[in-house]
Amino acid sequence: MMFGFVLVAACGRMDHLGKAPSFTSAAETTEHNAMMSPGLPLRADAKGPTERASLWSGARQSLLGDRRAVQQGDILTVVIEIDEEAEISNATDRSRSGSESLGIPGLFGLPQRIDERLPEGASTSEAVSINSSSSSSGDGSVKRNEKLTLRIAATIVDVLPNGVLSIAGSQELRVNFEMRELLVTGYVRPEDISRQNEITYDKIATARVSYGGRGQISDVQQPRLGQQVLDGVLPF
């Protein structure tokens, strides 16, 4: 099993060994499948003879038609503008102290008889004495600052029964020997799409945005495969 894991990891790097990373085939993407199979409409739009004969039509391809993406296979633009900052700080402090003592000054005269046989200076008047103290303190803080500005074309891959649109988009940019990848998926409402056929990321439900890359530079920045395995196995 370990050999298979190593083989899969090695094959991932063989793609750009001595050459630039290869692009993902557009014919194998979810967007391409949605465009090739637009699916059946949820309802049939009946057109009367008056509408067919009119010079001004409300169809999508007409001058006054709504060009926003609403059907499977349509394309819209996703605007990603993230500028967030979060800061959390907390501190805890705890202390405790206690003392216990037990003495036997008199018990049927036994302590006096015992004291006579004890070494000089020893006595049973304070038979047991216990003192304890403990303290703990903690301090922690988290500070994050994220900023990302991107625009990507996404495709409607499915129209749910309630009218919500499932979108997916991918983008690859190769510079020298490094491939930058941008992926976005989620669900949007048709009414949230602007007249410019755009939607912002904060209106995408279950949004999944990935911005990363692969190539020779990314390989150097990652720990070796053996080091990753040891980090997950060793308890120290």
JSON list of C-alpha atoms in Angstrom, two decimals:
[
{"chain": "A", "resi": 1, "resn": "MET", "atom": "CA", "xyz": [0.00, 0.00, 0.00]},
{"chain": "A", "resi": 2, "resn": "MET", "atom": "CA", "xyz": [2.86, 2.32, 0.83]},
{"chain": "A", "resi": 3, "resn": "PHE", "atom": "CA", "xyz": [4.45, 1.55, -2.54]},
{"chain": "A", "resi": 4, "resn": "GLY", "atom": "CA", "xyz": [1.22, 2.47, -4.33]},
{"chain": "A", "resi": 5, "resn": "PHE", "atom": "CA", "xyz": [1.01, 5.75, -2.42]},
{"chain": "A", "resi": 6, "resn": "VAL", "atom": "CA", "xyz": [4.57, 6.62, -3.41]},
{"chain": "A", "resi": 7, "resn": "LEU", "atom": "CA", "xyz": [3.89, 5.66, -7.03]},
{"chain": "A", "resi": 8, "resn": "VAL", "atom": "CA", "xyz": [0.82, 7.92, -7.25]},
{"chain": "A", "resi": 9, "resn": "ALA", "atom": "CA", "xyz": [2.73, 10.86, -5.75]},
{"chain": "A", "resi": 10, "resn": "ALA", "atom": "CA", "xyz": [5.61, 10.30, -8.17]},
{"chain": "A", "resi": 11, "resn": "CYS", "atom": "CA", "xyz": [3.29, 10.19, -11.18]},
{"chain": "A", "resi": 12, "resn": "GLY", "atom": "CA", "xyz": [1.86, 13.57, -10.19]},
{"chain": "A", "resi": 13, "resn": "ARG", "atom": "CA", "xyz": [5.32, 15.12, -10.47]},
{"chain": "A", "resi": 14, "resn": "MET", "atom": "CA", "xyz": [6.28, 13.24, -13.63]},
{"chain": "A", "resi": 15, "resn": "ASP", "atom": "CA", "xyz": [3.84, 15.44, -15.56]},
{"chain": "A", "resi": 16, "resn": "HIS", "atom": "CA", "xyz": [6.16, 18.46, -15.22]},
{"chain": "A", "resi": 17, "resn": "LEU", "atom": "CA", "xyz": [9.52, 16.72, -14.91]},
{"chain": "A", "resi": 18, "resn": "GLY", "atom": "CA", "xyz": [11.85, 18.77, -17.08]},
{"chain": "A", "resi": 19, "resn": "LYS", "atom": "CA", "xyz": [8.97, 20.61, -18.74]},
{"chain": "A", "resi": 20, "resn": "ALA", "atom": "CA", "xyz": [6.09, 22.92, -17.99]},
{"chain": "A", "resi": 21, "resn": "PRO", "atom": "CA", "xyz": [2.93, 21.43, -16.38]},
{"chain": "A", "resi": 22, "resn": "SER", "atom": "CA", "xyz": [0.28, 20.24, -18.83]},
{"chain": "A", "resi": 23, "resn": "PHE", "atom": "CA", "xyz": [-3.10, 21.93, -19.07]},
{"chain": "A", "resi": 24, "resn": "THR", "atom": "CA", "xyz": [-6.19, 20.00, -18.06]},
{"chain": "A", "resi": 25, "resn": "SER", "atom": "CA", "xyz": [-8.21, 18.97, -21.09]},
{"chain": "A", "resi": 26, "resn": "ALA", "atom": "CA", "xyz": [-11.24, 21.23, -21.49]},
{"chain": "A", "resi": 27, "resn": "ALA", "atom": "CA", "xyz": [-13.27, 18.33, -22.87]},
{"chain": "A", "resi": 28, "resn": "GLU", "atom": "CA", "xyz": [-12.98, 16.51, -19.53]},
{"chain": "A", "resi": 29, "resn": "THR", "atom": "CA", "xyz": [-14.36, 19.31, -17.34]},
{"chain": "A", "resi": 30, "resn": "THR", "atom": "CA", "xyz": [-17.78, 19.53, -15.74]},
{"chain": "A", "resi": 31, "resn": "GLU", "atom": "CA", "xyz": [-18.44, 22.78, -17.58]},
{"chain": "A", "resi": 32, "resn": "HIS", "atom": "CA", "xyz": [-17.97, 21.09, -20.96]},
{"chain": "A", "resi": 33, "resn": "ASN", "atom": "CA", "xyz": [-20.39, 18.31, -20.07]},
{"chain": "A", "resi": 34, "resn": "ALA", "atom": "CA", "xyz": [-23.01, 20.86, -18.99]},
{"chain": "A", "resi": 35, "resn": "MET", "atom": "CA", "xyz": [-22.68, 22.72, -22.29]},
{"chain": "A", "resi": 36, "resn": "MET", "atom": "CA", "xyz": [-22.94, 19.54, -24.36]},
{"chain": "A", "resi": 37, "resn": "SER", "atom": "CA", "xyz": [-26.01, 18.32, -22.41]},
{"chain": "A", "resi": 38, "resn": "PRO", "atom": "CA", "xyz": [-28.10, 21.38, -21.58]},
{"chain": "A", "resi": 39, "resn": "GLY", "atom": "CA", "xyz": [-30.92, 19.25, -20.26]},
{"chain": "A", "resi": 40, "resn": "LEU", "atom": "CA", "xyz": [-34.65, 19.62, -20.63]},
{"chain": "A", "resi": 41, "resn": "PRO", "atom": "CA", "xyz": [-36.47, 22.80, -19.59]},
{"chain": "A", "resi": 42, "resn": "LEU", "atom": "CA", "xyz": [-38.55, 22.67, -16.44]},
{"chain": "A", "resi": 43, "resn": "ARG", "atom": "CA", "xyz": [-41.57, 23.99, -18.31]},
{"chain": "A", "resi": 44, "resn": "ALA", "atom": "CA", "xyz": [-42.57, 24.68, -21.90]},
{"chain": "A", "resi": 45, "resn": "ASP", "atom": "CA", "xyz": [-42.94, 28.34, -22.84]},
{"chain": "A", "resi": 46, "resn": "ALA", "atom": "CA", "xyz": [-45.93, 28.74, -25.10]},
{"chain": "A", "resi": 47, "resn": "LYS", "atom": "CA", "xyz": [-45.59, 31.53, -27.66]},
{"chain": "A", "resi": 48, "resn": "GLY", "atom": "CA", "xyz": [-48.68, 33.06, -29.14]},
{"chain": "A", "resi": 49, "resn": "PRO", "atom": "CA", "xyz": [-48.98, 34.23, -32.75]},
{"chain": "A", "resi": 50, "resn": "THR", "atom": "CA", "xyz": [-48.81, 37.87, -31.64]},
{"chain": "A", "resi": 51, "resn": "GLU", "atom": "CA", "xyz": [-45.43, 37.42, -30.00]},
{"chain": "A", "resi": 52, "resn": "ARG", "atom": "CA", "xyz": [-43.99, 35.60, -32.99]},
{"chain": "A", "resi": 53, "resn": "ALA", "atom": "CA", "xyz": [-45.05, 38.39, -35.32]},
{"chain": "A", "resi": 54, "resn": "SER", "atom": "CA", "xyz": [-43.84, 41.25, -33.09]},
{"chain": "A", "resi": 55, "resn": "LEU", "atom": "CA", "xyz": [-40.68, 43.24, -33.96]},
{"chain": "A", "resi": 56, "resn": "TRP", "atom": "CA", "xyz": [-39.91, 43.62, -30.24]},
{"chain": "A", "resi": 57, "resn": "SER", "atom": "CA", "xyz": [-39.56, 40.30, -28.50]},
{"chain": "A", "resi": 58, "resn": "GLY", "atom": "CA", "xyz": [-38.72, 39.39, -24.95]},
{"chain": "A", "resi": 59, "resn": "ALA", "atom": "CA", "xyz": [-36.58, 36.43, -26.04]},
{"chain": "A", "resi": 60, "resn": "ARG", "atom": "CA", "xyz": [-33.03, 36.20, -24.70]},
{"chain": "A", "resi": 61, "resn": "GLN", "atom": "CA", "xyz": [-31.47, 36.84, -28.11]},
{"chain": "A", "resi": 62, "resn": "SER", "atom": "CA", "xyz": [-33.57, 39.92, -28.80]},
{"chain": "A", "resi": 63, "resn": "LEU", "atom": "CA", "xyz": [-32.52, 43.53, -28.23]},
{"chain": "A", "resi": 64, "resn": "LEU", "atom": "CA", "xyz": [-34.54, 43.81, -25.03]},
{"chain": "A", "resi": 65, "resn": "GLY", "atom": "CA", "xyz": [-34.05, 40.24, -23.87]},
{"chain": "A", "resi": 66, "resn": "ASP", "atom": "CA", "xyz": [-32.52, 39.25, -20.56]},
{"chain": "A", "resi": 67, "resn": "ARG", "atom": "CA", "xyz": [-29.00, 37.95, -21.27]},
{"chain": "A", "resi": 68, "resn": "ARG", "atom": "CA", "xyz": [-28.31, 36.70, -17.75]},
{"chain": "A", "resi": 69, "resn": "ALA", "atom": "CA", "xyz": [-27.34, 33.08, -17.28]},
{"chain": "A", "resi": 70, "resn": "VAL", "atom": "CA", "xyz": [-30.33, 30.99, -16.18]},
{"chain": "A", "resi": 71, "resn": "GLN", "atom": "CA", "xyz": [-30.02, 27.68, -18.02]},
{"chain": "A", "resi": 72, "resn": "GLN", "atom": "CA", "xyz": [-27.66, 24.74, -17.83]},
{"chain": "A", "resi": 73, "resn": "GLY", "atom": "CA", "xyz": [-24.62, 25.46, -19.96]},
{"chain": "A", "resi": 74, "resn": "ASP", "atom": "CA", "xyz": [-24.89, 29.27, -19.65]},
{"chain": "A", "resi": 75, "resn": "ILE", "atom": "CA", "xyz": [-21.80, 31.23, -18.56]},
{"chain": "A", "resi": 76, "resn": "LEU", "atom": "CA", "xyz": [-21.62, 33.97, -15.93]},
{"chain": "A", "resi": 77, "resn": "THR", "atom": "CA", "xyz": [-18.80, 35.89, -14.27]},
{"chain": "A", "resi": 78, "resn": "VAL", "atom": "CA", "xyz": [-17.94, 35.33, -10.60]},
{"chain": "A", "resi": 79, "resn": "VAL", "atom": "CA", "xyz": [-16.31, 38.30, -8.86]},
{"chain": "A", "resi": 80, "resn": "ILE", "atom": "CA", "xyz": [-14.19, 37.30, -5.85]},
{"chain": "A", "resi": 81, "resn": "GLU", "atom": "CA", "xyz": [-13.12, 40.22, -3.66]},
{"chain": "A", "resi": 82, "resn": "ILE", "atom": "CA", "xyz": [-12.06, 39.06, -0.21]},
{"chain": "A", "resi": 83, "resn": "ASP", "atom": "CA", "xyz": [-10.62, 41.59, 2.21]},
{"chain": "A", "resi": 84, "resn": "GLU", "atom": "CA", "xyz": [-11.11, 40.22, 5.71]},
{"chain": "A", "resi": 85, "resn": "GLU", "atom": "CA", "xyz": [-9.29, 40.65, 9.00]},
{"chain": "A", "resi": 86, "resn": "ALA", "atom": "CA", "xyz": [-9.85, 38.79, 12.24]},
{"chain": "A", "resi": 87, "resn": "GLU", "atom": "CA", "xyz": [-8.12, 39.13, 15.59]},
{"chain": "A", "resi": 88, "resn": "ILE", "atom": "CA", "xyz": [-8.81, 37.03, 18.69]},
{"chain": "A", "resi": 89, "resn": "SER", "atom": "CA", "xyz": [-7.01, 37.31, 22.01]},
{"chain": "A", "resi": 90, "resn": "ASN", "atom": "CA", "xyz": [-7.67, 35.53, 25.29]},
{"chain": "A", "resi": 91, "resn": "ALA", "atom": "CA", "xyz": [-5.90, 34.99, 28.59]},
{"chain": "A", "resi": 92, "resn": "THR", "atom": "CA", "xyz": [-6.56, 32.69, 31.55]},
{"chain": "A", "resi": 93, "resn": "ASP", "atom": "CA", "xyz": [-5.14, 32.67, 35.07]},
{"chain": "A", "resi": 94, "resn": "ARG", "atom": "CA", "xyz": [-5.88, 30.23, 37.87]},
{"chain": "A", "resi": 95, "resn": "SER", "atom": "CA", "xyz": [-4.41, 29.69, 41.33]},
{"chain": "A", "resi": 96, "resn": "ARG", "atom": "CA", "xyz": [-5.25, 27.48, 44.31]},
{"chain": "A", "resi": 97, "resn": "SER", "atom": "CA", "xyz": [-3.77, 26.91, 47.74]},
{"chain": "A", "resi": 98, "resn": "GLY", "atom": "CA", "xyz": [-4.70, 24.64, 50.64]},
{"chain": "A", "resi": 99, "resn": "SER", "atom": "CA", "xyz": [-3.36, 23.38, 53.94]},
{"chain": "A", "resi": 100, "resn": "GLU", "atom": "CA", "xyz": [-4.29, 20.55, 56.28]},
{"chain": "A", "resi": 101, "resn": "SER", "atom": "CA", "xyz": [-2.98, 19.69, 59.74]},
{"chain": "A", "resi": 102, "resn": "LEU", "atom": "CA", "xyz": [-3.76, 16.91, 62.21]},
{"chain": "A", "resi": 103, "resn": "GLY", "atom": "CA", "xyz": [-2.63, 16.83, 65.82]},
{"chain": "A", "resi": 104, "resn": "ILE", "atom": "CA", "xyz": [-3.11, 14.34, 68.70]},
{"chain": "A", "resi": 105, "resn": "PRO", "atom": "CA", "xyz": [-2.59, 16.31, 71.93]},
{"chain": "A", "resi": 106, "resn": "GLY", "atom": "CA", "xyz": [-4.34, 13.75, 74.05]},
{"chain": "A", "resi": 107, "resn": "LEU", "atom": "CA", "xyz": [-5.68, 10.25, 73.53]},
{"chain": "A", "resi": 108, "resn": "PHE", "atom": "CA", "xyz": [-5.97, 8.29, 76.79]},
{"chain": "A", "resi": 109, "resn": "GLY", "atom": "CA", "xyz": [-2.46, 9.44, 77.65]},
{"chain": "A", "resi": 110, "resn": "LEU", "atom": "CA", "xyz": [-0.95, 7.53, 74.75]},
{"chain": "A", "resi": 111, "resn": "PRO", "atom": "CA", "xyz": [0.71, 10.57, 73.07]},
{"chain": "A", "resi": 112, "resn": "GLN", "atom": "CA", "xyz": [2.61, 11.37, 76.27]},
{"chain": "A", "resi": 113, "resn": "ARG", "atom": "CA", "xyz": [3.88, 7.81, 76.56]},
{"chain": "A", "resi": 114, "resn": "ILE", "atom": "CA", "xyz": [4.85, 7.80, 72.87]},
{"chain": "A", "resi": 115, "resn": "ASP", "atom": "CA", "xyz": [6.67, 11.14, 73.15]},
{"chain": "A", "resi": 116, "resn": "GLU", "atom": "CA", "xyz": [8.90, 9.67, 75.87]},
{"chain": "A", "resi": 117, "resn": "ARG", "atom": "CA", "xyz": [10.21, 7.09, 73.44]},
{"chain": "A", "resi": 118, "resn": "LEU", "atom": "CA", "xyz": [10.62, 9.48, 70.52]},
{"chain": "A", "resi": 119, "resn": "PRO", "atom": "CA", "xyz": [13.94, 11.17, 69.77]},
{"chain": "A", "resi": 120, "resn": "GLU", "atom": "CA", "xyz": [14.60, 14.56, 71.33]},
{"chain": "A", "resi": 121, "resn": "GLY", "atom": "CA", "xyz": [12.52, 17.27, 69.70]},
{"chain": "A", "resi": 122, "resn": "ALA", "atom": "CA", "xyz": [9.95, 14.87, 68.21]},
{"chain": "A", "resi": 123, "resn": "SER", "atom": "CA", "xyz": [6.32, 15.05, 69.30]},
{"chain": "A", "resi": 124, "resn": "THR", "atom": "CA", "xyz": [2.93, 13.69, 68.27]},
{"chain": "A", "resi": 125, "resn": "SER", "atom": "CA", "xyz": [1.17, 16.98, 69.00]},
{"chain": "A", "resi": 126, "resn": "GLU", "atom": "CA", "xyz": [1.28, 17.69, 65.25]},
{"chain": "A", "resi": 127, "resn": "ALA", "atom": "CA", "xyz": [1.10, 14.24, 63.82]},
{"chain": "A", "resi": 128, "resn": "VAL", "atom": "CA", "xyz": [0.24, 15.19, 60.23]},
{"chain": "A", "resi": 129, "resn": "SER", "atom": "CA", "xyz": [0.69, 18.49, 58.34]},
{"chain": "A", "resi": 130, "resn": "ILE", "atom": "CA", "xyz": [0.00, 18.91, 54.61]},
{"chain": "A", "resi": 131, "resn": "ASN", "atom": "CA", "xyz": [0.43, 22.05, 52.48]},
{"chain": "A", "resi": 132, "resn": "SER", "atom": "CA", "xyz": [-0.31, 22.30, 48.75]},
{"chain": "A", "resi": 133, "resn": "SER", "atom": "CA", "xyz": [-0.45, 25.02, 46.13]},
{"chain": "A", "resi": 134, "resn": "SER", "atom": "CA", "xyz": [-0.92, 25.11, 42.36]},
{"chain": "A", "resi": 135, "resn": "SER", "atom": "CA", "xyz": [-1.15, 27.77, 39.70]},
{"chain": "A", "resi": 136, "resn": "SER", "atom": "CA", "xyz": [-1.59, 27.89, 35.94]},
{"chain": "A", "resi": 137, "resn": "SER", "atom": "CA", "xyz": [-1.80, 30.62, 33.35]},
{"chain": "A", "resi": 138, "resn": "GLY", "atom": "CA", "xyz": [-2.33, 30.74, 29.61]},
{"chain": "A", "resi": 139, "resn": "ASP", "atom": "CA", "xyz": [-2.27, 33.34, 26.88]},
{"chain": "A", "resi": 140, "resn": "GLY", "atom": "CA", "xyz": [-3.27, 32.94, 23.25]},
{"chain": "A", "resi": 141, "resn": "SER", "atom": "CA", "xyz": [-3.95, 35.13, 20.26]},
{"chain": "A", "resi": 142, "resn": "VAL", "atom": "CA", "xyz": [-4.99, 34.67, 16.62]},
{"chain": "A", "resi": 143, "resn": "LYS", "atom": "CA", "xyz": [-4.56, 37.29, 13.92]},
{"chain": "A", "resi": 144, "resn": "ARG", "atom": "CA", "xyz": [-5.46, 36.76, 10.28]},
{"chain": "A", "resi": 145, "resn": "ASN", "atom": "CA", "xyz": [-5.53, 39.11, 7.32]},
{"chain": "A", "resi": 146, "resn": "GLU", "atom": "CA", "xyz": [-6.69, 37.85, 3.94]},
{"chain": "A", "resi": 147, "resn": "LYS", "atom": "CA", "xyz": [-7.05, 39.73, 0.67]},
{"chain": "A", "resi": 148, "resn": "LEU", "atom": "CA", "xyz": [-7.93, 38.20, -2.68]},
{"chain": "A", "resi": 149, "resn": "THR", "atom": "CA", "xyz": [-9.30, 39.82, -5.84]},
{"chain": "A", "resi": 150, "resn": "LEU", "atom": "CA", "xyz": [-10.20, 37.55, -8.76]},
{"chain": "A", "resi": 151, "resn": "ARG", "atom": "CA", "xyz": [-12.65, 37.26, -11.62]},
{"chain": "A", "resi": 152, "resn": "ILE", "atom": "CA", "xyz": [-13.52, 33.95, -13.24]},
{"chain": "A", "resi": 153, "resn": "ALA", "atom": "CA", "xyz": [-16.07, 32.72, -15.75]},
{"chain": "A", "resi": 154, "resn": "ALA", "atom": "CA", "xyz": [-18.25, 29.93, -14.37]},
{"chain": "A", "resi": 155, "resn": "THR", "atom": "CA", "xyz": [-20.75, 27.64, -16.05]},
{"chain": "A", "resi": 156, "resn": "ILE", "atom": "CA", "xyz": [-24.17, 26.56, -14.85]},
{"chain": "A", "resi": 157, "resn": "VAL", "atom": "CA", "xyz": [-23.79, 22.79, -14.53]},
{"chain": "A", "resi": 158, "resn": "ASP", "atom": "CA", "xyz": [-27.24, 22.05, -13.13]},
{"chain": "A", "resi": 159, "resn": "VAL", "atom": "CA", "xyz": [-30.59, 23.68, -12.39]},
{"chain": "A", "resi": 160, "resn": "LEU", "atom": "CA", "xyz": [-32.13, 22.36, -9.18]},
{"chain": "A", "resi": 161, "resn": "PRO", "atom": "CA", "xyz": [-35.90, 21.75, -8.89]},
{"chain": "A", "resi": 162, "resn": "ASN", "atom": "CA", "xyz": [-36.30, 24.88, -6.75]},
{"chain": "A", "resi": 163, "resn": "GLY", "atom": "CA", "xyz": [-34.67, 27.04, -9.43]},
{"chain": "A", "resi": 164, "resn": "VAL", "atom": "CA", "xyz": [-31.29, 27.42, -7.70]},
{"chain": "A", "resi": 165, "resn": "LEU", "atom": "CA", "xyz": [-28.33, 27.23, -10.07]},
{"chain": "A", "resi": 166, "resn": "SER", "atom": "CA", "xyz": [-25.31, 25.02, -9.45]},
{"chain": "A", "resi": 167, "resn": "ILE", "atom": "CA", "xyz": [-22.19, 26.64, -10.92]},
{"chain": "A", "resi": 168, "resn": "ALA", "atom": "CA", "xyz": [-18.61, 25.51, -11.44]},
{"chain": "A", "resi": 169, "resn": "GLY", "atom": "CA", "xyz": [-15.66, 27.30, -12.94]},
{"chain": "A", "resi": 170, "resn": "SER", "atom": "CA", "xyz": [-11.99, 26.56, -13.49]},
{"chain": "A", "resi": 171, "resn": "GLN", "atom": "CA", "xyz": [-9.10, 28.58, -14.80]},
{"chain": "A", "resi": 172, "resn": "GLU", "atom": "CA", "xyz": [-5.48, 27.65, -15.47]},
{"chain": "A", "resi": 173, "resn": "LEU", "atom": "CA", "xyz": [-2.63, 30.07, -16.15]},
{"chain": "A", "resi": 174, "resn": "ARG", "atom": "CA", "xyz": [0.84, 28.81, -16.97]},
{"chain": "A", "resi": 175, "resn": "VAL", "atom": "CA", "xyz": [3.84, 31.06, -16.45]},
{"chain": "A", "resi": 176, "resn": "ASN", "atom": "CA", "xyz": [7.14, 29.41, -17.37]},
{"chain": "A", "resi": 177, "resn": "PHE", "atom": "CA", "xyz": [7.21, 26.15, -15.36]},
{"chain": "A", "resi": 178, "resn": "GLU", "atom": "CA", "xyz": [4.45, 27.00, -12.88]},
{"chain": "A", "resi": 179, "resn": "MET", "atom": "CA", "xyz": [0.72, 26.42, -13.33]},
{"chain": "A", "resi": 180, "resn": "ARG", "atom": "CA", "xyz": [-1.69, 28.59, -11.37]},
{"chain": "A", "resi": 181, "resn": "GLU", "atom": "CA", "xyz": [-5.13, 27.05, -10.84]},
{"chain": "A", "resi": 182, "resn": "LEU", "atom": "CA", "xyz": [-8.37, 28.73, -9.80]},
{"chain": "A", "resi": 183, "resn": "LEU", "atom": "CA", "xyz": [-11.48, 26.69, -9.00]},
{"chain": "A", "resi": 184, "resn": "VAL", "atom": "CA", "xyz": [-14.89, 27.87, -7.80]},
{"chain": "A", "resi": 185, "resn": "THR", "atom": "CA", "xyz": [-18.14, 25.99, -7.16]},
{"chain": "A", "resi": 186, "resn": "GLY", "atom": "CA", "xyz": [-21.38, 26.75, -5.35]},
{"chain": "A", "resi": 187, "resn": "TYR", "atom": "CA", "xyz": [-25.10, 27.53, -5.63]},
{"chain": "A", "resi": 188, "resn": "VAL", "atom": "CA", "xyz": [-26.64, 30.86, -6.66]},
{"chain": "A", "resi": 189, "resn": "ARG", "atom": "CA", "xyz": [-30.11, 32.29, -7.08]},
{"chain": "A", "resi": 190, "resn": "PRO", "atom": "CA", "xyz": [-31.00, 33.62, -10.53]},
{"chain": "A", "resi": 191, "resn": "GLU", "atom": "CA", "xyz": [-32.25, 36.89, -9.02]},
{"chain": "A", "resi": 192, "resn": "ASP", "atom": "CA", "xyz": [-28.82, 37.54, -7.47]},
{"chain": "A", "resi": 193, "resn": "ILE", "atom": "CA", "xyz": [-27.17, 37.68, -10.88]},
{"chain": "A", "resi": 194, "resn": "SER", "atom": "CA", "xyz": [-26.72, 41.30, -11.97]},
{"chain": "A", "resi": 195, "resn": "ARG", "atom": "CA", "xyz": [-27.71, 42.76, -15.34]},
{"chain": "A", "resi": 196, "resn": "GLN", "atom": "CA", "xyz": [-24.02, 42.54, -16.28]},
{"chain": "A", "resi": 197, "resn": "ASN", "atom": "CA", "xyz": [-24.27, 38.76, -15.83]},
{"chain": "A", "resi": 198, "resn": "GLU", "atom": "CA", "xyz": [-22.03, 38.89, -12.75]},
{"chain": "A", "resi": 199, "resn": "ILE", "atom": "CA", "xyz": [-22.34, 37.62, -9.21]},
{"chain": "A", "resi": 200, "resn": "THR", "atom": "CA", "xyz": [-20.17, 38.30, -6.18]},
{"chain": "A", "resi": 201, "resn": "TYR", "atom": "CA", "xyz": [-18.79, 35.48, -4.06]},
{"chain": "A", "resi": 202, "resn": "ASP", "atom": "CA", "xyz": [-20.76, 36.54, -0.95]},
{"chain": "A", "resi": 203, "resn": "LYS", "atom": "CA", "xyz": [-24.00, 35.59, -2.75]},
{"chain": "A", "resi": 204, "resn": "ILE", "atom": "CA", "xyz": [-22.79, 32.06, -3.51]},
{"chain": "A", "resi": 205, "resn": "ALA", "atom": "CA", "xyz": [-24.06, 29.40, -1.11]},
{"chain": "A", "resi": 206, "resn": "THR", "atom": "CA", "xyz": [-21.69, 26.57, -0.18]},
{"chain": "A", "resi": 207, "resn": "ALA", "atom": "CA", "xyz": [-18.96, 28.47, -1.98]},
{"chain": "A", "resi": 208, "resn": "ARG", "atom": "CA", "xyz": [-15.73, 26.57, -2.55]},
{"chain": "A", "resi": 209, "resn": "VAL", "atom": "CA", "xyz": [-12.86, 28.70, -3.84]},
{"chain": "A", "resi": 210, "resn": "SER", "atom": "CA", "xyz": [-9.41, 27.22, -4.44]},
{"chain": "A", "resi": 211, "resn": "TYR", "atom": "CA", "xyz": [-6.43, 29.24, -5.62]},
{"chain": "A", "resi": 212, "resn": "GLY", "atom": "CA", "xyz": [-3.20, 27.30, -5.85]},
{"chain": "A", "resi": 213, "resn": "GLY", "atom": "CA", "xyz": [-0.78, 25.86, -8.29]},
{"chain": "A", "resi": 214, "resn": "ARG", "atom": "CA", "xyz": [1.44, 23.04, -9.37]},
{"chain": "A", "resi": 215, "resn": "GLY", "atom": "CA", "xyz": [4.84, 22.94, -10.93]},
{"chain": "A", "resi": 216, "resn": "GLN", "atom": "CA", "xyz": [8.51, 22.97, -10.07]},
{"chain": "A", "resi": 217, "resn": "ILE", "atom": "CA", "xyz": [8.27, 25.85, -7.59]},
{"chain": "A", "resi": 218, "resn": "SER", "atom": "CA", "xyz": [5.31, 24.30, -5.75]},
{"chain": "A", "resi": 219, "resn": "ASP", "atom": "CA", "xyz": [7.17, 20.98, -5.53]},
{"chain": "A", "resi": 220, "resn": "VAL", "atom": "CA", "xyz": [10.16, 22.63, -3.84]},
{"chain": "A", "resi": 221, "resn": "GLN", "atom": "CA", "xyz": [7.93, 24.41, -1.32]},
{"chain": "A", "resi": 222, "resn": "GLN", "atom": "CA", "xyz": [6.31, 21.13, -0.19]},
{"chain": "A", "resi": 223, "resn": "PRO", "atom": "CA", "xyz": [8.02, 18.78, 2.32]},
{"chain": "A", "resi": 224, "resn": "ARG", "atom": "CA", "xyz": [9.34, 15.51, 0.97]},
{"chain": "A", "resi": 225, "resn": "LEU", "atom": "CA", "xyz": [6.93, 12.57, 0.82]},
{"chain": "A", "resi": 226, "resn": "GLY", "atom": "CA", "xyz": [8.87, 10.63, 3.46]},
{"chain": "A", "resi": 227, "resn": "GLN", "atom": "CA", "xyz": [8.88, 13.63, 5.78]},
{"chain": "A", "resi": 228, "resn": "GLN", "atom": "CA", "xyz": [5.09, 14.00, 5.47]},
{"chain": "A", "resi": 229, "resn": "VAL", "atom": "CA", "xyz": [4.62, 10.31, 6.31]},
{"chain": "A", "resi": 230, "resn": "LEU", "atom": "CA", "xyz": [6.89, 10.55, 9.37]},
{"chain": "A", "resi": 231, "resn": "ASP", "atom": "CA", "xyz": [5.10, 13.71, 10.57]},
{"chain": "A", "resi": 232, "resn": "GLY", "atom": "CA", "xyz": [1.82, 11.81, 10.54]},
{"chain": "A", "resi": 233, "resn": "VAL", "atom": "CA", "xyz": [3.18, 8.66, 12.20]},
{"chain": "A", "resi": 234, "resn": "LEU", "atom": "CA", "xyz": [5.72, 9.76, 14.79]},
{"chain": "A", "resi": 235, "resn": "PRO", "atom": "CA", "xyz": [4.14, 10.80, 18.11]},
{"chain": "A", "resi": 236, "resn": "PHE", "atom": "CA", "xyz": [7.00, 13.16, 19.05]}
]
